[in-house]
Amino acid sequence: MASPSSSSLLSLVSMAEPLETSLLISPITHKPNPDPESERISLSPATDDEIFLAEYHRLARVFASGCTERLPPFSSIGSSSSTSVVAAPDAHLASLPFASCMVAKKKKKKKKKKKDRSAEMVRISSPSEQDQIHFRDIIRRARTTFESLRLLIIQDEARRESLGVLEKRSRADLKAAAFMSKRGLWLNRDKRIIGSIPGICIGDVCFFRAELCVIGLHGHLQAGIDYVSAGRSSSGEPIATSIIVSGGYEDDEDRGDVLIYTGHGGLNRNQHKMYAGQKLKRGNLALERSMKYGIEIRVIRGMKINYGPAGTVYVYDGLYRVVNCWTDIGKSGFEVYKYKLLRIEGQEEMGSAMFKLAASLKLGSLSVRKSFYFCNDISMGRETFPISLYNDLDDDKDPLQFQYSHHPIYPPAILEKVHGDGRRGCECETKCSAECYCATLNGGEFAYDASGVLLRGKPLIYECGTACRCQLNCPNRVSQKGIRRRLEVFRSNETMWGVRSWDFIQAGTFICEFSGMVLTKQQAELFSVASRSLVQPNRFPTRWVEWGDISDVFSDYMPSTYPYLPELNFSLDVSRARNVACYLSHSCSPNVFMQFVLYDHYNLSYPHLMVFALENIPPLRELSIDYGVIDEWSGKLTV
């Protein structure tokens, strides 16, 4: 039997020639929900989906490579069933023009004909672990491209302002999404996926609605209900696929697994109050029809935060079903439509619940978990924030057996030689500028934005250091300041030990540094240190290339080759002294990456091993890094 990831599935297959594979994708049929009031909800298996999986794999490869070629007509797949709630798809991949969403008005141009998303709905179920990793990498690449573009646009606007170019600023997130739309890089546009989207995990976090559109989780920039319109449905009925719950309506009631959702319309946006009654049409009707046919709804919750670029995060909380619909008189005296949604059983914990749990942990209000904390701070005050040790599996306290070292310990001869070379730092007495010495070392630019977010990965980064005259709040001093979040070492069934954060971690931000005893190649061979107790810098893959990579949008983009970094032959011995980074688990699809940094010396052969976030990481999600080890160690390694 062919596997779902086999090459045979990458070609288009006629419906008249079914594959002998396990079914993963099926069209959504017009089958009413026999008991919409049922409190117990479970997903049913899909059928007749080989053809759609083949197309999905093929399109995924197109997205991953940034290909913008026109795709062959979908008609070769075969006609849809007359009973499916779909409309005939467009002949080519759809993309949504973003010009109407830009803030600045431009001269009228001849409008191109819009290409809407396909209205054909399919459900994808039970992808293999390898498929899930494959699609996760595709989602991450799209999100990294989006965030890299957004940061680049902000930096470019700031640079133009510094040169005296006065322009009305536009939304960088909308611009980034527009660039990706023009290149055909928006995901999941060829089919309207019902239910879970491969590569997107419960708890995933976005800062902008535009990013939700880019990855296909929710297709509207402003509307809270995403749906297939009646005009594009073969049945003539709209069908809802996802909703955003952000507290915009005063009549919403959110109890987590049970949600009372207020319909769309009649809202005064400035005051969050109703000024008119709602009607059963468009998104409101779509939710009612989804209840009738038992269509599961993706729920994204908007949460206010006091950090990040937008002041709000959008957290994917999984699948719900609409079980009841009624009208009521709202708090403002107008008629509103209300929908009761129940969360489908058997899913992972809600991402929004993890935010609340982490907040409670920081307040120390969870007495139930306290019995599993063996130590409140394994660093013994050496880090700027305490690092907890949590174990709810057994009595193992192994991390307490090691001396905690918050900085790498260099052989004196290495530092003496470097400090004796007379290398100087920058002479800036206030804020460093692009003309300062450290900026020239980085190729004429600083590595971070004003918030300390890494703009793009480099072979090596020079931070202002001990030889510089600039102040400690210099924006080019980031990773040297140490840990800025509450981290936790926890016992894991899969990786023995792991690391997670009580705080949300924004993509591109510094997390921690690998620490231990620095050994030269000769010392490592002489002392015969066990390889499992060595962190070897030259084995880490160049994942830093992925952060800031916009080659899918601009084909002439090249990853940075400067500053130069020689081959690294040293190791970190963590057999006696180590720090929190040594408990990061290995993954071939990681959420953090290694970035080499210099700040306290200029010996290129011995940089610091700094860990940065490759994606937005929600609270209490395990951190994983690619150690560059062989595949059979995947998911099983901590140092």
GROMACS .gro file of C-alpha atoms in nm, residues 117-505:
model
  389
  117ARG     CA    1  -1.116   3.124  -0.311
  118SER     CA    2  -1.251   2.794  -0.424
  119ALA     CA    3  -1.593   2.711  -0.282
  120GLU     CA    4  -1.530   2.337  -0.294
  121MET     CA    5  -1.514   2.206   0.061
  122VAL     CA    6  -1.306   1.908   0.171
  123ARG     CA    7  -1.216   1.756   0.505
  124ILE     CA    8  -0.868   1.620   0.582
  125SER     CA    9  -0.839   1.358   0.853
  126SER     CA   10  -0.564   1.152   1.012
  127PRO     CA   11  -0.252   1.268   0.824
  128SER     CA   12   0.055   1.060   0.904
  129GLU     CA   13   0.321   1.197   1.138
  130GLN     CA   14   0.552   1.255   0.843
  131ASP     CA   15   0.279   1.440   0.653
  132GLN     CA   16   0.207   1.655   0.957
  133ILE     CA   17   0.576   1.753   0.982
  134HIS     CA   18   0.580   1.827   0.608
  135PHE     CA   19   0.279   2.057   0.627
  136ARG     CA   20   0.404   2.213   0.951
  137ASP     CA   21   0.719   2.319   0.770
  138ILE     CA   22   0.509   2.470   0.490
  139ILE     CA   23   0.300   2.667   0.738
  140ARG     CA   24   0.611   2.783   0.923
  141ARG     CA   25   0.777   2.897   0.600
  142ALA     CA   26   0.472   3.103   0.506
  143ARG     CA   27   0.456   3.259   0.853
  144THR     CA   28   0.830   3.330   0.857
  145THR     CA   29   0.804   3.496   0.516
  146PHE     CA   30   0.511   3.708   0.636
  147GLU     CA   31   0.686   3.823   0.955
  148SER     CA   32   1.017   3.884   0.777
  149LEU     CA   33   0.842   4.103   0.519
  150ARG     CA   34   0.655   4.291   0.790
  151LEU     CA   35   0.975   4.368   0.980
  152LEU     CA   36   1.151   4.469   0.658
  153ILE     CA   37   0.869   4.709   0.565
  154ILE     CA   38   0.878   4.871   0.910
  155GLN     CA   39   1.256   4.913   0.893
  156ASP     CA   40   1.236   5.058   0.543
  157GLU     CA   41   0.973   5.313   0.646
  158ALA     CA   42   1.181   5.413   0.948
  159ARG     CA   43   1.488   5.453   0.729
  160ARG     CA   44   1.299   5.674   0.483
  161GLU     CA   45   1.172   5.888   0.768
  162SER     CA   46   1.526   5.933   0.899
  163LEU     CA   47   1.622   6.061   0.553
  164GLY     CA   48   1.345   6.320   0.566
  165VAL     CA   49   1.100   6.139   0.338
  166LEU     CA   50   0.758   6.215   0.486
  167GLU     CA   51   0.492   5.961   0.395
  168LYS     CA   52   0.171   5.842   0.550
  169ARG     CA   53   0.249   5.512   0.716
  170SER     CA   54   0.047   5.212   0.609
  171ARG     CA   55  -0.013   4.883   0.785
  172ALA     CA   56   0.301   4.672   0.744
  173ASP     CA   57   0.103   4.351   0.801
  174LEU     CA   58  -0.132   4.434   0.514
  175LYS     CA   59   0.158   4.520   0.287
  176ALA     CA   60   0.332   4.192   0.369
  177ALA     CA   61   0.013   3.998   0.299
  178ALA     CA   62  -0.032   4.186  -0.029
  179PHE     CA   63   0.319   4.094  -0.145
  180MET     CA   64   0.253   3.729  -0.067
  181SER     CA   65  -0.086   3.736  -0.236
  182LYS     CA   66   0.064   3.869  -0.558
  183ARG     CA   67   0.316   3.584  -0.556
  184GLY     CA   68   0.046   3.323  -0.496
  185LEU     CA   69   0.185   3.238  -0.152
  186TRP     CA   70  -0.140   3.235   0.043
  187LEU     CA   71  -0.205   2.879   0.157
  188ASN     CA   72  -0.518   2.663   0.134
  189ARG     CA   73  -0.687   2.870  -0.137
  190ASP     CA   74  -0.749   2.587  -0.384
  191LYS     CA   75  -0.996   2.405  -0.160
  192ARG     CA   76  -1.202   2.525   0.135
  193ILE     CA   77  -1.084   2.295   0.415
  194ILE     CA   78  -1.343   2.201   0.674
  195GLY     CA   79  -1.208   2.121   1.020
  196SER     CA   80  -0.839   2.090   1.101
  197ILE     CA   81  -0.582   2.228   0.858
  198PRO     CA   82  -0.265   2.017   0.824
  199GLY     CA   83   0.036   2.195   0.972
  200ILE     CA   84  -0.167   2.418   1.204
  201CYS     CA   85  -0.171   2.312   1.569
  202ILE     CA   86  -0.416   2.397   1.844
  203GLY     CA   87  -0.260   2.681   2.039
  204ASP     CA   88  -0.086   2.843   1.741
  205VAL     CA   89  -0.074   3.221   1.778
  206CYS     CA   90  -0.089   3.504   1.523
  207PHE     CA   91  -0.062   3.878   1.585
  208PHE     CA   92  -0.259   3.987   1.279
  209ARG     CA   93  -0.575   3.881   1.098
  210ALA     CA   94  -0.383   3.918   0.774
  211GLU     CA   95  -0.159   3.632   0.887
  212LEU     CA   96  -0.467   3.417   0.952
  213CYS     CA   97  -0.563   3.482   0.590
  214VAL     CA   98  -0.215   3.396   0.462
  215ILE     CA   99  -0.216   3.050   0.624
  216GLY     CA  100  -0.583   2.985   0.543
  217LEU     CA  101  -0.705   2.951   0.901
  218HIS     CA  102  -0.961   3.232   0.861
  219GLY     CA  103  -1.031   3.400   0.529
  220HIS     CA  104  -1.169   3.745   0.619
  221LEU     CA  105  -0.971   4.045   0.738
  222GLN     CA  106  -1.260   4.203   0.927
  223ALA     CA  107  -1.561   3.971   0.939
  224GLY     CA  108  -1.572   3.737   1.236
  225ILE     CA  109  -1.748   3.460   1.038
  226ASP     CA  110  -1.574   3.296   0.742
  227TYR     CA  111  -1.809   3.109   0.511
  228VAL     CA  112  -1.879   2.985   0.160
  229SER     CA  113  -2.142   3.221   0.021
  230ALA     CA  114  -2.481   3.101  -0.101
  231GLY     CA  115  -2.406   3.228  -0.451
  232ARG     CA  116  -2.103   3.001  -0.481
  233SER     CA  117  -2.254   2.693  -0.318
  234SER     CA  118  -2.415   2.434  -0.543
  235SER     CA  119  -2.697   2.401  -0.291
  236GLY     CA  120  -2.756   2.774  -0.274
  237GLU     CA  121  -2.690   2.772   0.102
  238PRO     CA  122  -2.398   2.943   0.279
  239ILE     CA  123  -2.176   2.723   0.500
  240ALA     CA  124  -1.957   2.862   0.782
  241THR     CA  125  -1.603   2.729   0.830
  242SER     CA  126  -1.445   2.941   1.107
  243ILE     CA  127  -1.518   3.220   1.352
  244ILE     CA  128  -1.311   3.469   1.552
  245VAL     CA  129  -1.421   3.531   1.910
  246SER     CA  130  -1.267   3.860   2.023
  247GLY     CA  131  -1.520   4.010   2.263
  248GLY     CA  132  -1.642   4.262   2.009
  249TYR     CA  133  -2.008   4.192   2.087
  250GLU     CA  134  -2.147   4.266   2.432
  251ASP     CA  135  -2.380   3.963   2.422
  252ASP     CA  136  -2.107   3.700   2.378
  253GLU     CA  137  -2.064   3.441   2.655
  254ASP     CA  138  -1.739   3.246   2.655
  255ARG     CA  139  -1.696   2.954   2.895
  256GLY     CA  140  -1.420   2.779   2.703
  257ASP     CA  141  -1.564   2.446   2.591
  258VAL     CA  142  -1.909   2.606   2.568
  259LEU     CA  143  -1.946   2.924   2.367
  260ILE     CA  144  -2.247   3.151   2.312
  261TYR     CA  145  -2.156   3.343   1.999
  262THR     CA  146  -2.338   3.655   1.882
  263GLY     CA  147  -2.405   3.681   1.510
  264HIS     CA  148  -2.275   3.946   1.271
  265GLY     CA  149  -2.420   4.291   1.204
  266GLY     CA  150  -2.569   4.593   1.380
  267LEU     CA  151  -2.252   4.675   1.575
  268ASN     CA  152  -2.121   5.022   1.651
  269ARG     CA  153  -1.749   4.952   1.622
  270ASN     CA  154  -1.638   5.250   1.826
  271GLN     CA  155  -1.850   5.163   2.130
  272HIS     CA  156  -1.888   4.783   2.091
  273LYS     CA  157  -2.264   4.829   2.125
  274MET     CA  158  -2.554   4.747   1.895
  275TYR     CA  159  -2.731   5.020   1.697
  276ALA     CA  160  -2.957   4.793   1.488
  277GLY     CA  161  -3.101   4.443   1.487
  278GLN     CA  162  -2.936   4.149   1.312
  279LYS     CA  163  -3.076   3.950   1.022
  280LEU     CA  164  -3.049   3.583   0.928
  281LYS     CA  165  -2.832   3.625   0.621
  282ARG     CA  166  -2.471   3.588   0.510
  283GLY     CA  167  -2.251   3.471   0.798
  284ASN     CA  168  -2.543   3.438   1.039
  285LEU     CA  169  -2.728   3.212   0.799
  286ALA     CA  170  -2.406   3.022   0.728
  287LEU     CA  171  -2.366   2.933   1.097
  288GLU     CA  172  -2.726   2.813   1.110
  289ARG     CA  173  -2.671   2.597   0.799
  290SER     CA  174  -2.350   2.456   0.947
  291MET     CA  175  -2.555   2.348   1.249
  292LYS     CA  176  -2.802   2.172   1.021
  293TYR     CA  177  -2.532   1.975   0.838
  294GLY     CA  178  -2.306   1.911   1.140
  295ILE     CA  179  -2.014   2.107   0.995
  296GLU     CA  180  -1.735   2.161   1.248
  297ILE     CA  181  -1.618   2.520   1.298
  298ARG     CA  182  -1.262   2.637   1.362
  299VAL     CA  183  -1.261   2.877   1.658
  300ILE     CA  184  -0.996   3.147   1.691
  301ARG     CA  185  -0.997   3.361   2.004
  302GLY     CA  186  -0.868   3.717   2.009
  303MET     CA  187  -0.694   3.802   2.338
  304LYS     CA  188  -0.572   4.140   2.461
  305ILE     CA  189  -0.207   4.147   2.568
  306ASN     CA  190   0.031   4.415   2.694
  307TYR     CA  191   0.319   4.321   2.465
  308GLY     CA  192   0.389   4.245   2.100
  309PRO     CA  193   0.340   4.456   1.788
  310ALA     CA  194  -0.041   4.471   1.791
  311GLY     CA  195  -0.170   4.451   2.150
  312THR     CA  196  -0.381   4.150   2.051
  313VAL     CA  197  -0.308   3.787   1.970
  314TYR     CA  198  -0.528   3.541   1.784
  315VAL     CA  199  -0.513   3.191   1.933
  316TYR     CA  200  -0.643   2.884   1.749
  317ASP     CA  201  -0.851   2.685   1.999
  318GLY     CA  202  -0.963   2.388   1.788
  319LEU     CA  203  -1.293   2.260   1.648
  320TYR     CA  204  -1.646   2.325   1.771
  321ARG     CA  205  -1.994   2.239   1.645
  322VAL     CA  206  -2.300   2.461   1.648
  323VAL     CA  207  -2.571   2.282   1.848
  324ASN     CA  208  -2.834   2.552   1.887
  325CYS     CA  209  -2.942   2.880   1.730
  326TRP     CA  210  -3.200   3.135   1.849
  327THR     CA  211  -3.284   3.505   1.855
  328ASP     CA  212  -3.278   3.720   2.166
  329ILE     CA  213  -3.304   4.083   2.267
  330GLY     CA  214  -2.951   4.199   2.341
  331LYS     CA  215  -2.824   4.429   2.613
  332SER     CA  216  -2.868   4.729   2.384
  333GLY     CA  217  -3.232   4.643   2.314
  334PHE     CA  218  -3.190   4.509   1.961
  335GLU     CA  219  -3.259   4.161   1.825
  336VAL     CA  220  -2.947   3.948   1.794
  337TYR     CA  221  -2.882   3.595   1.671
  338LYS     CA  222  -2.709   3.368   1.919
  339TYR     CA  223  -2.535   3.037   1.857
  340LYS     CA  224  -2.434   2.775   2.109
  341LEU     CA  225  -2.112   2.597   2.015
  342LEU     CA  226  -1.962   2.296   2.192
  343ARG     CA  227  -1.597   2.202   2.164
  344ILE     CA  228  -1.540   1.862   2.004
  345GLU     CA  229  -1.401   1.606   2.249
  346GLY     CA  230  -1.061   1.441   2.223
  347GLN     CA  231  -0.863   1.750   2.120
  348GLU     CA  232  -0.557   1.904   2.282
  349GLU     CA  233  -0.603   2.167   2.551
  350MET     CA  234  -0.721   2.504   2.423
  351GLY     CA  235  -0.445   2.754   2.351
  352SER     CA  236  -0.634   3.030   2.531
  353ALA     CA  237  -0.657   2.804   2.838
  354MET     CA  238  -0.277   2.769   2.833
  355PHE     CA  239  -0.244   3.149   2.839
  356LYS     CA  240  -0.468   3.161   3.147
  357LEU     CA  241  -0.287   2.872   3.316
  358ALA     CA  242   0.050   3.038   3.261
  359ALA     CA  243  -0.082   3.365   3.402
  360SER     CA  244  -0.201   3.178   3.714
  361LEU     CA  245   0.139   3.012   3.751
  362LYS     CA  246   0.312   3.349   3.750
  363LEU     CA  247   0.073   3.470   4.018
  364GLY     CA  248   0.140   3.157   4.226
  365SER     CA  249  -0.230   3.082   4.256
  366LEU     CA  250  -0.229   2.714   4.151
  367SER     CA  251  -0.184   2.505   4.464
  368VAL     CA  252  -0.262   2.180   4.276
  369ARG     CA  253   0.056   2.202   4.066
  370LYS     CA  254   0.279   2.317   4.350
  371SER     CA  255   0.339   1.962   4.474
  372PHE     CA  256   0.507   1.876   4.142
  373TYR     CA  257   0.759   2.162   4.156
  374PHE     CA  258   1.079   2.017   4.298
  375CYS     CA  259   1.265   2.348   4.281
  376ASN     CA  260   1.155   2.705   4.223
  377ASP     CA  261   1.487   2.812   4.071
  378ILE     CA  262   1.752   2.567   3.954
  379SER     CA  263   1.978   2.862   3.862
  380MET     CA  264   2.000   2.962   4.230
  381GLY     CA  265   1.955   3.328   4.141
  382ARG     CA  266   2.216   3.333   3.865
  383GLU     CA  267   1.958   3.409   3.595
  384THR     CA  268   1.752   3.728   3.582
  385PHE     CA  269   1.434   3.518   3.607
  386PRO     CA  270   1.392   3.197   3.814
  387ILE     CA  271   1.381   2.862   3.632
  388SER     CA  272   1.145   2.606   3.784
  389LEU     CA  273   1.185   2.227   3.790
  390TYR     CA  274   0.856   2.042   3.734
  391ASN     CA  275   0.799   1.665   3.746
  392ASP     CA  276   0.456   1.503   3.767
  393LEU     CA  277   0.576   1.164   3.638
  394ASP     CA  278   0.825   1.032   3.896
  395ASP     CA  279   1.075   1.140   4.162
  396ASP     CA  280   1.367   1.215   3.926
  397LYS     CA  281   1.552   1.537   4.020
  398ASP     CA  282   1.850   1.494   3.787
  399PRO     CA  283   1.885   1.863   3.683
  400LEU     CA  284   1.960   1.949   4.047
  401GLN     CA  285   2.276   1.733   4.036
  402PHE     CA  286   2.460   1.975   3.806
  403GLN     CA  287   2.628   2.304   3.881
  404TYR     CA  288   2.433   2.580   3.709
  405SER     CA  289   2.645   2.796   3.480
  406HIS     CA  290   2.462   3.092   3.325
  407HIS     CA  291   2.756   3.183   3.097
  408PRO     CA  292   3.005   2.958   2.912
  409ILE     CA  293   3.337   2.910   3.089
  410TYR     CA  294   3.625   2.987   2.850
  411PRO     CA  295   3.984   2.868   2.897
  412PRO     CA  296   4.184   3.169   3.029
  413ALA     CA  297   4.439   3.143   2.747
  414ILE     CA  298   4.170   3.208   2.484
  415LEU     CA  299   4.038   3.526   2.644
  416GLU     CA  300   4.384   3.655   2.739
  417LYS     CA  301   4.501   3.623   2.381
  418VAL     CA  302   4.195   3.802   2.245
  419HIS     CA  303   4.193   4.083   2.501
  420GLY     CA  304   4.562   4.139   2.433
  421ASP     CA  305   4.496   4.205   2.065
  422GLY     CA  306   4.373   4.556   2.145
  423ARG     CA  307   4.043   4.520   1.958
  424ARG     CA  308   3.824   4.819   2.034
  425GLY     CA  309   3.450   4.862   2.061
  426CYS     CA  310   3.230   5.146   1.942
  427GLU     CA  311   3.280   5.502   2.068
  428CYS     CA  312   2.909   5.587   2.085
  429GLU     CA  313   2.822   5.762   2.411
  430THR     CA  314   2.444   5.762   2.366
  431LYS     CA  315   2.247   5.567   2.106
  432CYS     CA  316   2.447   5.370   1.853
  433SER     CA  317   2.398   5.469   1.490
  434ALA     CA  318   2.445   5.286   1.161
  435GLU     CA  319   2.788   5.450   1.128
  436CYS     CA  320   2.928   5.312   1.454
  437TYR     CA  321   3.203   5.053   1.468
  438CYS     CA  322   2.979   4.764   1.573
  439ALA     CA  323   2.738   4.836   1.288
  440THR     CA  324   3.022   4.812   1.037
  441LEU     CA  325   3.119   4.477   1.186
  442ASN     CA  326   2.764   4.358   1.111
  443GLY     CA  327   2.783   4.474   0.750
  444GLY     CA  328   2.659   4.830   0.803
  445GLU     CA  329   2.340   4.742   0.990
  446PHE     CA  330   2.226   4.634   1.333
  447ALA     CA  331   2.082   4.288   1.380
  448TYR     CA  332   1.780   4.387   1.593
  449ASP     CA  333   1.487   4.624   1.578
  450ALA     CA  334   1.403   4.868   1.858
  451SER     CA  335   1.214   4.593   2.046
  452GLY     CA  336   1.505   4.350   2.038
  453VAL     CA  337   1.357   4.129   1.764
  454LEU     CA  338   1.614   3.974   1.532
  455LEU     CA  339   1.556   4.113   1.181
  456ARG     CA  340   1.721   3.823   0.999
  457GLY     CA  341   1.964   3.548   1.076
  458LYS     CA  342   2.334   3.588   1.002
  459PRO     CA  343   2.639   3.361   1.018
  460LEU     CA  344   2.754   3.575   1.313
  461ILE     CA  345   2.624   3.879   1.500
  462TYR     CA  346   2.838   4.139   1.675
  463GLU     CA  347   2.663   4.295   1.973
  464CYS     CA  348   2.803   4.598   2.150
  465GLY     CA  349   3.006   4.460   2.436
  466THR     CA  350   3.251   4.517   2.717
  467ALA     CA  351   3.485   4.728   2.502
  468CYS     CA  352   3.207   4.961   2.383
  469ARG     CA  353   3.127   5.300   2.537
  470CYS     CA  354   2.752   5.289   2.462
  471GLN     CA  355   2.500   5.252   2.743
  472LEU     CA  356   2.358   4.923   2.865
  473ASN     CA  357   2.019   5.005   2.709
  474CYS     CA  358   2.175   5.018   2.362
  475PRO     CA  359   1.945   4.835   2.115
  476ASN     CA  360   2.248   4.636   1.999
  477ARG     CA  361   2.275   4.469   2.340
  478VAL     CA  362   2.014   4.192   2.341
  479SER     CA  363   2.123   3.833   2.400
  480GLN     CA  364   2.401   3.931   2.644
  481LYS     CA  365   2.136   4.050   2.893
  482GLY     CA  366   2.033   3.692   2.958
  483ILE     CA  367   1.695   3.525   2.998
  484ARG     CA  368   1.397   3.760   2.990
  485ARG     CA  369   1.116   3.506   3.047
  486ARG     CA  370   1.006   3.252   3.306
  487LEU     CA  371   1.132   2.917   3.180
  488GLU     CA  372   1.057   2.575   3.323
  489VAL     CA  373   1.246   2.246   3.297
  490PHE     CA  374   0.990   1.965   3.304
  491ARG     CA  375   0.987   1.586   3.301
  492SER     CA  376   0.873   1.441   2.968
  493ASN     CA  377   0.773   1.091   2.857
  494GLU     CA  378   0.911   1.156   2.509
  495THR     CA  379   1.237   1.342   2.571
  496MET     CA  380   1.319   1.270   2.938
  497TRP     CA  381   1.345   1.643   3.007
  498GLY     CA  382   1.217   1.943   2.818
  499VAL     CA  383   1.190   2.321   2.841
  500ARG     CA  384   0.883   2.542   2.815
  501SER     CA  385   0.802   2.902   2.896
  502TRP     CA  386   0.538   3.051   3.123
  503ASP     CA  387   0.540   3.353   2.890
  504PHE     CA  388   0.445   3.392   2.527
  505ILE     CA  389   0.757   3.407   2.307
   0.00000   0.00000   0.00000
